[in-house]
PDB file of C-alpha atoms in Angstrom:
ATOM      1  CA  UNK A   1      -0.053   0.207  -0.115  1.00 46.00           C
ATOM      2  CA  UNK A   2       2.814   2.615   0.965  1.00 44.00           C
ATOM      3  CA  UNK A   3       4.472   1.800  -2.112  1.00 46.00           C
ATOM      4  CA  UNK A   4       1.231   2.971  -4.824  1.00 46.00           C
ATOM      5  CA  UNK A   5       1.197   6.100  -2.314  1.00 47.00           C
ATOM      6  CA  UNK A   6       4.836   6.831  -2.899  1.00 43.00           C
ATOM      7  CA  UNK A   7       4.686   5.925  -6.358  1.00 42.00           C
ATOM      8  CA  UNK A   8       0.879   7.805  -7.262  1.00 44.00           C
ATOM      9  CA  UNK A   9       3.289  10.599  -5.380  1.00 46.00           C
ATOM     10  CA  UNK A  10       6.213  10.874  -7.484  1.00 44.00           C
ATOM     11  CA  UNK A  11       4.254  10.283 -10.188  1.00 39.00           C
ATOM     12  CA  UNK A  12       2.052  13.374  -9.682  1.00 41.00           C
ATOM     13  CA  UNK A  13       5.381  15.180  -8.863  1.00 43.00           C
ATOM     14  CA  UNK A  14       6.437  14.573 -11.715  1.00 38.00           C
ATOM     15  CA  UNK A  15       3.145  15.715 -13.655  1.00 39.00           C
ATOM     16  CA  UNK A  16       2.741  19.081 -12.028  1.00 39.00           C
ATOM     17  CA  UNK A  17       6.846  19.825 -12.854  1.00 39.00           C
ATOM     18  CA  UNK A  18       5.853  19.171 -16.648  1.00 35.00           C
ATOM     19  CA  UNK A  19       2.843  21.341 -15.836  1.00 38.00           C
ATOM     20  CA  UNK A  20       5.233  23.954 -14.230  1.00 37.00           C
ATOM     21  CA  UNK A  21       7.519  23.792 -17.345  1.00 35.00           C
ATOM     22  CA  UNK A  22       5.265  24.247 -19.970  1.00 37.00           C
ATOM     23  CA  UNK A  23       2.790  26.954 -18.115  1.00 41.00           C
ATOM     24  CA  UNK A  24       6.216  28.874 -17.136  1.00 48.00           C
ATOM     25  CA  UNK A  25       8.983  28.134 -19.780  1.00 52.00           C
ATOM     26  CA  UNK A  26       9.820  31.238 -21.480  1.00 86.00           C
ATOM     27  CA  UNK A  27      11.967  31.135 -24.927  1.00 95.00           C
ATOM     28  CA  UNK A  28      14.007  34.131 -23.762  1.00 97.00           C
ATOM     29  CA  UNK A  29      13.222  38.160 -23.316  1.00 98.00           C
ATOM     30  CA  UNK A  30      11.790  40.860 -26.086  1.00 98.00           C
ATOM     31  CA  UNK A  31      12.937  44.107 -25.288  1.00 98.00           C
ATOM     32  CA  UNK A  32      10.278  46.372 -27.070  1.00 98.00           C
ATOM     33  CA  UNK A  33      10.719  50.255 -27.344  1.00 98.00           C
ATOM     34  CA  UNK A  34       8.158  52.601 -29.074  1.00 97.00           C
ATOM     35  CA  UNK A  35       7.587  56.115 -28.287  1.00 94.00           C
ATOM     36  CA  UNK A  36       5.538  57.289 -25.988  1.00 92.00           C
ATOM     37  CA  UNK A  37       1.886  55.213 -24.765  1.00 92.00           C
ATOM     38  CA  UNK A  38       0.192  58.521 -24.745  1.00 86.00           C
ATOM     39  CA  UNK A  39      -0.390  58.459 -28.406  1.00 82.00           C
ATOM     40  CA  UNK A  40      -3.030  55.939 -29.193  1.00 84.00           C
ATOM     41  CA  UNK A  41      -1.303  55.140 -32.418  1.00 86.00           C
ATOM     42  CA  UNK A  42       2.027  53.744 -30.626  1.00 91.00           C
ATOM     43  CA  UNK A  43       0.232  52.616 -27.289  1.00 92.00           C
ATOM     44  CA  UNK A  44      -1.351  50.147 -29.817  1.00 91.00           C
ATOM     45  CA  UNK A  45       2.004  48.970 -31.272  1.00 93.00           C
ATOM     46  CA  UNK A  46       3.026  48.444 -28.110  1.00 95.00           C
ATOM     47  CA  UNK A  47       0.482  46.475 -27.169  1.00 94.00           C
ATOM     48  CA  UNK A  48       0.365  44.481 -30.657  1.00 94.00           C
ATOM     49  CA  UNK A  49       3.795  43.132 -30.192  1.00 97.00           C
ATOM     50  CA  UNK A  50       3.282  42.419 -26.661  1.00 97.00           C
ATOM     51  CA  UNK A  51       0.393  40.033 -26.988  1.00 96.00           C
ATOM     52  CA  UNK A  52       2.445  38.610 -30.109  1.00 97.00           C
ATOM     53  CA  UNK A  53       5.251  38.144 -28.303  1.00 98.00           C
ATOM     54  CA  UNK A  54       4.136  36.522 -25.219  1.00 97.00           C
ATOM     55  CA  UNK A  55       2.041  33.873 -27.536  1.00 97.00           C
ATOM     56  CA  UNK A  56       4.561  33.095 -29.038  1.00 98.00           C
ATOM     57  CA  UNK A  57       6.464  32.254 -25.662  1.00 97.00           C
ATOM     58  CA  UNK A  58       8.605  35.084 -24.679  1.00 98.00           C
ATOM     59  CA  UNK A  59       8.824  37.248 -21.560  1.00 97.00           C
ATOM     60  CA  UNK A  60       8.715  41.591 -22.434  1.00 97.00           C
ATOM     61  CA  UNK A  61      10.032  43.901 -21.104  1.00 97.00           C
ATOM     62  CA  UNK A  62       7.784  46.801 -22.198  1.00 97.00           C
ATOM     63  CA  UNK A  63       9.234  50.295 -22.607  1.00 97.00           C
ATOM     64  CA  UNK A  64       8.905  54.076 -24.310  1.00 96.00           C
ATOM     65  CA  UNK A  65      11.414  55.947 -24.794  1.00 97.00           C
ATOM     66  CA  UNK A  66       9.509  59.469 -25.387  1.00 94.00           C
ATOM     67  CA  UNK A  67      11.286  60.946 -28.388  1.00 91.00           C
ATOM     68  CA  UNK A  68      14.184  61.151 -26.143  1.00 95.00           C
ATOM     69  CA  UNK A  69      17.632  59.387 -28.671  1.00 95.00           C
ATOM     70  CA  UNK A  70      19.286  59.228 -25.542  1.00 96.00           C
ATOM     71  CA  UNK A  71      16.616  57.413 -23.055  1.00 97.00           C
ATOM     72  CA  UNK A  72      16.558  55.320 -25.932  1.00 97.00           C
ATOM     73  CA  UNK A  73      20.115  54.522 -25.992  1.00 97.00           C
ATOM     74  CA  UNK A  74      20.118  53.560 -22.243  1.00 97.00           C
ATOM     75  CA  UNK A  75      17.041  51.387 -22.943  1.00 97.00           C
ATOM     76  CA  UNK A  76      18.723  49.209 -25.640  1.00 97.00           C
ATOM     77  CA  UNK A  77      21.922  49.321 -23.040  1.00 97.00           C
ATOM     78  CA  UNK A  78      19.649  47.558 -20.449  1.00 97.00           C
ATOM     79  CA  UNK A  79      18.373  45.240 -23.407  1.00 97.00           C
ATOM     80  CA  UNK A  80      21.720  44.204 -24.234  1.00 97.00           C
ATOM     81  CA  UNK A  81      22.750  43.493 -20.413  1.00 97.00           C
ATOM     82  CA  UNK A  82      19.896  41.529 -19.793  1.00 97.00           C
ATOM     83  CA  UNK A  83      21.023  39.797 -23.311  1.00 97.00           C
ATOM     84  CA  UNK A  84      17.401  40.211 -24.712  1.00 98.00           C
ATOM     85  CA  UNK A  85      16.653  37.739 -27.493  1.00 98.00           C
ATOM     86  CA  UNK A  86      15.534  40.927 -29.608  1.00 98.00           C
ATOM     87  CA  UNK A  87      14.940  44.408 -29.222  1.00 98.00           C
ATOM     88  CA  UNK A  88      11.128  45.722 -31.319  1.00 98.00           C
ATOM     89  CA  UNK A  89      11.486  49.366 -32.296  1.00 98.00           C
ATOM     90  CA  UNK A  90       8.995  51.997 -32.844  1.00 96.00           C
ATOM     91  CA  UNK A  91      12.288  54.303 -33.003  1.00 95.00           C
ATOM     92  CA  UNK A  92      13.477  58.135 -32.605  1.00 93.00           C
ATOM     93  CA  UNK A  93      14.917  59.278 -34.666  1.00 89.00           C
ATOM     94  CA  UNK A  94      15.955  57.724 -38.694  1.00 87.00           C
ATOM     95  CA  UNK A  95      19.480  59.181 -38.779  1.00 91.00           C
ATOM     96  CA  UNK A  96      20.880  59.184 -34.474  1.00 94.00           C
ATOM     97  CA  UNK A  97      19.014  55.365 -33.982  1.00 96.00           C
ATOM     98  CA  UNK A  98      21.753  53.856 -35.800  1.00 97.00           C
ATOM     99  CA  UNK A  99      24.337  54.387 -33.981  1.00 96.00           C
ATOM    100  CA  UNK A 100      22.227  52.275 -30.494  1.00 95.00           C
ATOM    101  CA  UNK A 101      21.355  49.518 -33.570  1.00 97.00           C
ATOM    102  CA  UNK A 102      24.713  49.100 -34.409  1.00 97.00           C
ATOM    103  CA  UNK A 103      25.424  47.800 -31.469  1.00 97.00           C
ATOM    104  CA  UNK A 104      23.250  45.719 -30.725  1.00 97.00           C
ATOM    105  CA  UNK A 105      24.607  44.125 -33.731  1.00 97.00           C
ATOM    106  CA  UNK A 106      27.983  44.082 -32.766  1.00 97.00           C
ATOM    107  CA  UNK A 107      26.379  42.143 -28.869  1.00 97.00           C
ATOM    108  CA  UNK A 108      24.507  39.682 -31.582  1.00 97.00           C
ATOM    109  CA  UNK A 109      20.867  41.220 -30.984  1.00 98.00           C
ATOM    110  CA  UNK A 110      18.846  41.003 -33.640  1.00 98.00           C
ATOM    111  CA  UNK A 111      16.567  44.048 -34.217  1.00 98.00           C
ATOM    112  CA  UNK A 112      13.476  44.595 -35.075  1.00 98.00           C
ATOM    113  CA  UNK A 113      11.803  48.257 -35.954  1.00 98.00           C
ATOM    114  CA  UNK A 114       8.377  48.853 -36.945  1.00 96.00           C
ATOM    115  CA  UNK A 115       6.608  52.145 -38.313  1.00 91.00           C
ATOM    116  CA  UNK A 116       9.410  53.588 -39.110  1.00 89.00           C
ATOM    117  CA  UNK A 117      12.501  53.515 -41.057  1.00 89.00           C
ATOM    118  CA  UNK A 118      15.934  54.108 -39.528  1.00 93.00           C
ATOM    119  CA  UNK A 119      17.954  56.231 -43.268  1.00 91.00           C
ATOM    120  CA  UNK A 120      20.367  52.593 -43.175  1.00 96.00           C
ATOM    121  CA  UNK A 121      20.384  49.041 -43.962  1.00 97.00           C
ATOM    122  CA  UNK A 122      21.883  45.722 -43.534  1.00 97.00           C
ATOM    123  CA  UNK A 123      22.124  46.082 -39.381  1.00 97.00           C
ATOM    124  CA  UNK A 124      18.382  45.567 -38.302  1.00 98.00           C
ATOM    125  CA  UNK A 125      16.659  42.365 -39.712  1.00 98.00           C
ATOM    126  CA  UNK A 126      13.323  43.807 -40.188  1.00 98.00           C
ATOM    127  CA  UNK A 127      11.842  47.087 -40.890  1.00 97.00           C
ATOM    128  CA  UNK A 128       8.113  46.858 -41.868  1.00 96.00           C
ATOM    129  CA  UNK A 129       5.993  50.334 -42.479  1.00 92.00           C
ATOM    130  CA  UNK A 130       3.143  50.883 -43.282  1.00 92.00           C
ATOM    131  CA  UNK A 131       3.334  52.382 -47.012  1.00 96.00           C
ATOM    132  CA  UNK A 132       3.261  56.218 -46.455  1.00 94.00           C
ATOM    133  CA  UNK A 133       3.496  57.553 -49.514  1.00 97.00           C
ATOM    134  CA  UNK A 134       0.619  54.806 -50.814  1.00 98.00           C
ATOM    135  CA  UNK A 135      -1.530  56.131 -47.472  1.00 98.00           C
ATOM    136  CA  UNK A 136      -1.175  60.442 -49.184  1.00 98.00           C
ATOM    137  CA  UNK A 137      -1.949  59.983 -51.873  1.00 98.00           C
ATOM    138  CA  UNK A 138      -5.089  58.285 -50.778  1.00 98.00           C
ATOM    139  CA  UNK A 139      -5.398  61.143 -48.600  1.00 98.00           C
ATOM    140  CA  UNK A 140      -4.515  63.923 -51.037  1.00 98.00           C
ATOM    141  CA  UNK A 141      -7.088  62.503 -52.990  1.00 98.00           C
ATOM    142  CA  UNK A 142      -9.459  62.778 -50.950  1.00 98.00           C
ATOM    143  CA  UNK A 143      -8.714  66.303 -50.275  1.00 98.00           C
ATOM    144  CA  UNK A 144      -8.769  67.170 -53.796  1.00 98.00           C
ATOM    145  CA  UNK A 145     -12.424  65.295 -53.297  1.00 98.00           C
ATOM    146  CA  UNK A 146     -13.358  67.935 -50.601  1.00 98.00           C
ATOM    147  CA  UNK A 147     -11.543  70.863 -52.244  1.00 98.00           C
ATOM    148  CA  UNK A 148     -13.707  70.669 -55.447  1.00 97.00           C
ATOM    149  CA  UNK A 149     -12.812  73.819 -57.755  1.00 96.00           C
ATOM    150  CA  UNK A 150     -10.274  74.781 -55.557  1.00 96.00           C
ATOM    151  CA  UNK A 151      -9.300  77.347 -53.124  1.00 98.00           C
ATOM    152  CA  UNK A 152      -6.537  77.993 -50.141  1.00 98.00           C
ATOM    153  CA  UNK A 153      -5.115  74.946 -47.868  1.00 98.00           C
ATOM    154  CA  UNK A 154      -3.211  74.597 -45.079  1.00 98.00           C
ATOM    155  CA  UNK A 155      -0.565  71.692 -43.963  1.00 98.00           C
ATOM    156  CA  UNK A 156       1.042  70.393 -40.903  1.00 98.00           C
ATOM    157  CA  UNK A 157       3.622  67.791 -41.147  1.00 98.00           C
ATOM    158  CA  UNK A 158       5.959  66.404 -38.487  1.00 96.00           C
ATOM    159  CA  UNK A 159       9.101  66.950 -36.933  1.00 92.00           C
ATOM    160  CA  UNK A 160      11.698  68.095 -40.866  1.00 86.00           C
ATOM    161  CA  UNK A 161      14.017  64.930 -39.390  1.00 81.00           C
ATOM    162  CA  UNK A 162      11.191  62.430 -39.442  1.00 84.00           C
ATOM    163  CA  UNK A 163      11.302  60.117 -42.211  1.00 81.00           C
ATOM    164  CA  UNK A 164       7.418  59.394 -41.654  1.00 86.00           C
ATOM    165  CA  UNK A 165       6.872  63.377 -41.973  1.00 94.00           C
ATOM    166  CA  UNK A 166       9.185  63.742 -45.502  1.00 94.00           C
ATOM    167  CA  UNK A 167       7.110  60.973 -47.157  1.00 94.00           C
ATOM    168  CA  UNK A 168       4.216  61.943 -46.794  1.00 97.00           C
ATOM    169  CA  UNK A 169       4.000  64.860 -47.541  1.00 98.00           C
ATOM    170  CA  UNK A 170       5.270  64.051 -50.482  1.00 98.00           C
ATOM    171  CA  UNK A 171       3.188  61.684 -51.297  1.00 98.00           C
ATOM    172  CA  UNK A 172       0.226  64.382 -50.041  1.00 98.00           C
ATOM    173  CA  UNK A 173       1.906  67.158 -53.171  1.00 98.00           C
ATOM    174  CA  UNK A 174       2.220  64.053 -55.162  1.00 98.00           C
ATOM    175  CA  UNK A 175      -1.355  64.311 -55.925  1.00 98.00           C
ATOM    176  CA  UNK A 176      -1.946  68.090 -54.783  1.00 98.00           C
ATOM    177  CA  UNK A 177       0.552  69.719 -57.023  1.00 98.00           C
ATOM    178  CA  UNK A 178      -1.391  67.967 -60.055  1.00 98.00           C
ATOM    179  CA  UNK A 179      -4.705  71.253 -58.813  1.00 98.00           C
ATOM    180  CA  UNK A 180      -3.235  74.929 -60.383  1.00 97.00           C
ATOM    181  CA  UNK A 181      -6.398  76.473 -58.652  1.00 98.00           C
ATOM    182  CA  UNK A 182      -5.955  74.956 -55.216  1.00 98.00           C
ATOM    183  CA  UNK A 183      -3.667  77.413 -53.348  1.00 98.00           C
ATOM    184  CA  UNK A 184      -1.176  76.436 -50.176  1.00 98.00           C
ATOM    185  CA  UNK A 185      -0.691  79.381 -47.696  1.00 98.00           C
ATOM    186  CA  UNK A 186       1.177  77.706 -45.276  1.00 98.00           C
ATOM    187  CA  UNK A 187       3.301  74.692 -44.213  1.00 98.00           C
ATOM    188  CA  UNK A 188       4.376  73.931 -40.350  1.00 97.00           C
ATOM    189  CA  UNK A 189       5.288  71.753 -38.240  1.00 98.00           C
ATOM    190  CA  UNK A 190       3.885  70.372 -35.567  1.00 97.00           C
ATOM    191  CA  UNK A 191       5.884  68.122 -34.456  1.00 94.00           C
ATOM    192  CA  UNK A 192       3.104  65.247 -34.530  1.00 91.00           C
ATOM    193  CA  UNK A 193       1.994  67.045 -31.408  1.00 93.00           C
ATOM    194  CA  UNK A 194      -1.934  68.291 -30.743  1.00 94.00           C
ATOM    195  CA  UNK A 195      -1.392  71.172 -28.692  1.00 96.00           C
ATOM    196  CA  UNK A 196       1.168  72.815 -31.284  1.00 98.00           C
ATOM    197  CA  UNK A 197      -1.372  72.038 -34.031  1.00 98.00           C
ATOM    198  CA  UNK A 198      -3.323  74.187 -31.854  1.00 98.00           C
ATOM    199  CA  UNK A 199      -1.415  77.285 -31.543  1.00 98.00           C
ATOM    200  CA  UNK A 200      -0.308  76.548 -35.239  1.00 98.00           C
ATOM    201  CA  UNK A 201      -3.707  76.323 -36.354  1.00 98.00           C
ATOM    202  CA  UNK A 202      -4.756  79.904 -34.068  1.00 98.00           C
ATOM    203  CA  UNK A 203      -1.693  81.753 -35.820  1.00 98.00           C
ATOM    204  CA  UNK A 204      -2.477  80.443 -39.589  1.00 98.00           C
ATOM    205  CA  UNK A 205      -6.047  81.377 -38.805  1.00 98.00           C
ATOM    206  CA  UNK A 206      -5.398  84.594 -37.980  1.00 97.00           C
ATOM    207  CA  UNK A 207      -2.905  85.622 -41.204  1.00 97.00           C
ATOM    208  CA  UNK A 208      -5.303  83.473 -43.590  1.00 98.00           C
ATOM    209  CA  UNK A 209      -8.866  83.686 -42.543  1.00 97.00           C
ATOM    210  CA  UNK A 210      -9.632  81.952 -46.322  1.00 98.00           C
ATOM    211  CA  UNK A 211      -8.684  79.178 -46.138  1.00 98.00           C
ATOM    212  CA  UNK A 212     -11.494  76.174 -47.111  1.00 98.00           C
ATOM    213  CA  UNK A 213      -9.030  73.227 -46.315  1.00 98.00           C
ATOM    214  CA  UNK A 214      -6.155  71.496 -43.907  1.00 98.00           C
ATOM    215  CA  UNK A 215      -3.540  68.877 -44.559  1.00 98.00           C
ATOM    216  CA  UNK A 216      -2.260  66.763 -41.475  1.00 98.00           C
ATOM    217  CA  UNK A 217       0.762  64.411 -41.325  1.00 97.00           C
ATOM    218  CA  UNK A 218      -1.155  62.917 -38.200  1.00 95.00           C
ATOM    219  CA  UNK A 219      -4.137  62.499 -36.287  1.00 95.00           C
ATOM    220  CA  UNK A 220      -2.691  64.057 -32.883  1.00 93.00           C
ATOM    221  CA  UNK A 221      -2.407  67.692 -35.380  1.00 97.00           C
ATOM    222  CA  UNK A 222      -6.204  67.010 -36.829  1.00 98.00           C
ATOM    223  CA  UNK A 223      -7.388  67.468 -33.917  1.00 97.00           C
ATOM    224  CA  UNK A 224      -5.591  70.333 -32.187  1.00 98.00           C
ATOM    225  CA  UNK A 225      -6.328  71.747 -35.703  1.00 98.00           C
ATOM    226  CA  UNK A 226      -9.438  70.880 -35.515  1.00 98.00           C
ATOM    227  CA  UNK A 227      -9.806  72.372 -31.527  1.00 98.00           C
ATOM    228  CA  UNK A 228      -8.357  75.559 -33.033  1.00 98.00           C
ATOM    229  CA  UNK A 229     -11.144  76.553 -35.609  1.00 98.00           C
ATOM    230  CA  UNK A 230     -14.271  75.242 -33.618  1.00 98.00           C
ATOM    231  CA  UNK A 231     -12.913  77.570 -31.125  1.00 98.00           C
ATOM    232  CA  UNK A 232     -12.710  80.336 -33.428  1.00 98.00           C
ATOM    233  CA  UNK A 233     -16.126  79.125 -34.905  1.00 97.00           C
ATOM    234  CA  UNK A 234     -14.680  77.810 -38.741  1.00 97.00           C
ATOM    235  CA  UNK A 235     -17.403  74.912 -39.203  1.00 96.00           C
ATOM    236  CA  UNK A 236     -17.004  75.779 -42.806  1.00 97.00           C
ATOM    237  CA  UNK A 237     -13.183  74.561 -43.303  1.00 98.00           C
ATOM    238  CA  UNK A 238     -12.885  70.827 -43.655  1.00 98.00           C
ATOM    239  CA  UNK A 239      -9.453  68.231 -41.663  1.00 98.00           C
ATOM    240  CA  UNK A 240      -8.038  65.305 -44.201  1.00 98.00           C
ATOM    241  CA  UNK A 241      -6.043  63.666 -41.166  1.00 98.00           C
ATOM    242  CA  UNK A 242      -3.191  60.406 -41.314  1.00 97.00           C
ATOM    243  CA  UNK A 243      -2.673  57.434 -38.908  1.00 93.00           C
ATOM    244  CA  UNK A 244      -6.757  56.109 -38.119  1.00 95.00           C
ATOM    245  CA  UNK A 245      -7.128  57.187 -34.838  1.00 93.00           C
ATOM    246  CA  UNK A 246     -10.867  56.010 -32.916  1.00 94.00           C
ATOM    247  CA  UNK A 247     -10.860  59.743 -31.959  1.00 94.00           C
ATOM    248  CA  UNK A 248     -10.618  60.742 -35.811  1.00 96.00           C
ATOM    249  CA  UNK A 249     -13.160  58.148 -36.424  1.00 97.00           C
ATOM    250  CA  UNK A 250     -15.618  60.273 -33.722  1.00 97.00           C
ATOM    251  CA  UNK A 251     -15.093  63.584 -35.687  1.00 97.00           C
ATOM    252  CA  UNK A 252     -16.243  61.872 -38.927  1.00 98.00           C
ATOM    253  CA  UNK A 253     -19.070  60.401 -37.515  1.00 98.00           C
ATOM    254  CA  UNK A 254     -20.290  64.016 -35.666  1.00 97.00           C
ATOM    255  CA  UNK A 255     -19.888  65.143 -39.264  1.00 96.00           C
ATOM    256  CA  UNK A 256     -17.133  68.209 -37.487  1.00 97.00           C
ATOM    257  CA  UNK A 257     -14.111  68.854 -39.312  1.00 98.00           C
ATOM    258  CA  UNK A 258     -12.189  66.176 -39.134  1.00 98.00           C
ATOM    259  CA  UNK A 259     -13.251  64.317 -43.031  1.00 98.00           C
ATOM    260  CA  UNK A 260     -11.193  61.639 -43.754  1.00 98.00           C
ATOM    261  CA  UNK A 261      -8.422  59.853 -41.893  1.00 98.00           C
ATOM    262  CA  UNK A 262      -5.292  57.402 -43.412  1.00 98.00           C
ATOM    263  CA  UNK A 263      -5.744  54.247 -41.107  1.00 96.00           C
ATOM    264  CA  UNK A 264      -1.654  52.460 -40.566  1.00 92.00           C
ATOM    265  CA  UNK A 265      -2.589  48.503 -39.909  1.00 90.00           C
ATOM    266  CA  UNK A 266      -0.827  49.651 -35.702  1.00 89.00           C
ATOM    267  CA  UNK A 267      -1.407  46.313 -34.726  1.00 89.00           C
ATOM    268  CA  UNK A 268      -1.524  44.177 -36.959  1.00 90.00           C
ATOM    269  CA  UNK A 269       2.085  45.723 -37.885  1.00 93.00           C
ATOM    270  CA  UNK A 270       3.711  45.330 -34.437  1.00 95.00           C
ATOM    271  CA  UNK A 271       1.983  41.733 -34.195  1.00 95.00           C
ATOM    272  CA  UNK A 272       3.610  41.077 -37.638  1.00 97.00           C
ATOM    273  CA  UNK A 273       6.833  42.066 -36.575  1.00 97.00           C
ATOM    274  CA  UNK A 274       6.924  39.736 -33.383  1.00 98.00           C
ATOM    275  CA  UNK A 275       6.174  37.122 -34.966  1.00 98.00           C
ATOM    276  CA  UNK A 276       9.240  38.525 -37.359  1.00 98.00           C
ATOM    277  CA  UNK A 277      11.503  37.838 -34.675  1.00 98.00           C
ATOM    278  CA  UNK A 278      10.519  35.010 -33.706  1.00 98.00           C
ATOM    279  CA  UNK A 279      10.982  32.681 -36.342  1.00 98.00           C
ATOM    280  CA  UNK A 280      14.178  34.601 -36.985  1.00 98.00           C
ATOM    281  CA  UNK A 281      15.182  33.535 -33.414  1.00 98.00           C
ATOM    282  CA  UNK A 282      14.579  29.841 -33.729  1.00 97.00           C
ATOM    283  CA  UNK A 283      15.933  29.250 -37.604  1.00 98.00           C
ATOM    284  CA  UNK A 284      18.629  32.621 -38.156  1.00 98.00           C
ATOM    285  CA  UNK A 285      16.298  34.102 -40.953  1.00 98.00           C
ATOM    286  CA  UNK A 286      13.302  35.102 -41.745  1.00 98.00           C
ATOM    287  CA  UNK A 287      12.819  34.742 -45.973  1.00 97.00           C
ATOM    288  CA  UNK A 288      12.039  38.260 -46.136  1.00 98.00           C
ATOM    289  CA  UNK A 289      13.835  41.014 -47.266  1.00 98.00           C
ATOM    290  CA  UNK A 290      14.636  44.295 -44.836  1.00 98.00           C
ATOM    291  CA  UNK A 291      12.469  46.457 -45.728  1.00 97.00           C
ATOM    292  CA  UNK A 292       8.860  45.602 -46.035  1.00 96.00           C
ATOM    293  CA  UNK A 293       5.421  47.702 -46.779  1.00 95.00           C
ATOM    294  CA  UNK A 294       1.396  47.246 -45.472  1.00 95.00           C
ATOM    295  CA  UNK A 295      -0.768  49.605 -47.234  1.00 95.00           C
ATOM    296  CA  UNK A 296      -3.223  52.299 -45.334  1.00 97.00           C
ATOM    297  CA  UNK A 297      -7.051  52.953 -45.957  1.00 96.00           C
ATOM    298  CA  UNK A 298      -8.393  55.783 -46.471  1.00 98.00           C
ATOM    299  CA  UNK A 299     -10.749  55.810 -43.657  1.00 98.00           C
ATOM    300  CA  UNK A 300     -14.480  58.463 -44.904  1.00 98.00           C
ATOM    301  CA  UNK A 301     -18.213  58.616 -43.641  1.00 97.00           C
ATOM    302  CA  UNK A 302     -18.599  55.686 -46.196  1.00 97.00           C
ATOM    303  CA  UNK A 303     -16.695  53.332 -43.543  1.00 97.00           C
ATOM    304  CA  UNK A 304     -15.837  54.965 -40.362  1.00 97.00           C
ATOM    305  CA  UNK A 305     -18.218  53.117 -37.675  1.00 97.00           C
ATOM    306  CA  UNK A 306     -15.929  49.571 -38.867  1.00 96.00           C
ATOM    307  CA  UNK A 307     -12.747  51.778 -37.134  1.00 95.00           C
ATOM    308  CA  UNK A 308     -11.806  50.527 -34.491  1.00 91.00           C
ATOM    309  CA  UNK A 309      -8.314  50.386 -32.972  1.00 86.00           C
ATOM    310  CA  UNK A 310      -6.235  50.659 -36.373  1.00 89.00           C
ATOM    311  CA  UNK A 311      -8.313  47.755 -37.682  1.00 85.00           C
ATOM    312  CA  UNK A 312     -11.149  47.946 -39.396  1.00 86.00           C
ATOM    313  CA  UNK A 313     -14.349  45.659 -37.225  1.00 84.00           C
ATOM    314  CA  UNK A 314     -17.586  44.345 -39.681  1.00 72.00           C
TER     315      UNK A 314
END
């Protein structure tokens, strides 16, 4: 009887050990470093990468560099010190991030970028970004439709050093510059900031009271511009943004100043980069080119009700 009881106890202990190993074993650490989660776009990306990495069996370290290259460098040094299996990064600067990524490569830690490219190849395994030029062309086409017979308009851009800001502006103008009846009376950077966009729009509106439309490089600036226009009682000025924030969706559905935005698939993009990190860790290759594009989607009154957390849901 005692022998059977002992054998049963051993089997139970073994099963518990195996279950514990199955539940708690980790494939290693993946560091996920993004801009501030105060911006819903960056938060969605961080959440998407974190959820997929955990699903694939990794521990995660999720942190924000807040757009500060020095803080980003410190976080990358932390990832190196903790012997991370990979770093997933939405970088702080296309040029200034190169040095820290080269340190990662030297340390034997693969880097996987999404949302923002860097101005160098060969030091990251993947750079998965939205097709910003294609998306901006969609925005430009919608903006041209809303401008109708022409008039004056304003452009608010992101930081001049930001690759995405440059590419989106180029995509807008690839369409809008074909219409001589459209006159751009102001083009200013609001650094992706809602607060800065509000103050820029206030000043621009005072100097250019006849503007008909505003096109912006992201939705945070669109929301800032909208607030300034509403404070001035200007319901007649329309806005086209970029990103696909739920806040922009709500404005579209209310019939407010924002009439359209361009959705970037932030959550799906971040999940894809986590999948590629896992594949590379396991096999030493992704089987894909370093630079990869994901197309954007126009969101307007026809489909805004289906937009939720940077995805179209039926």
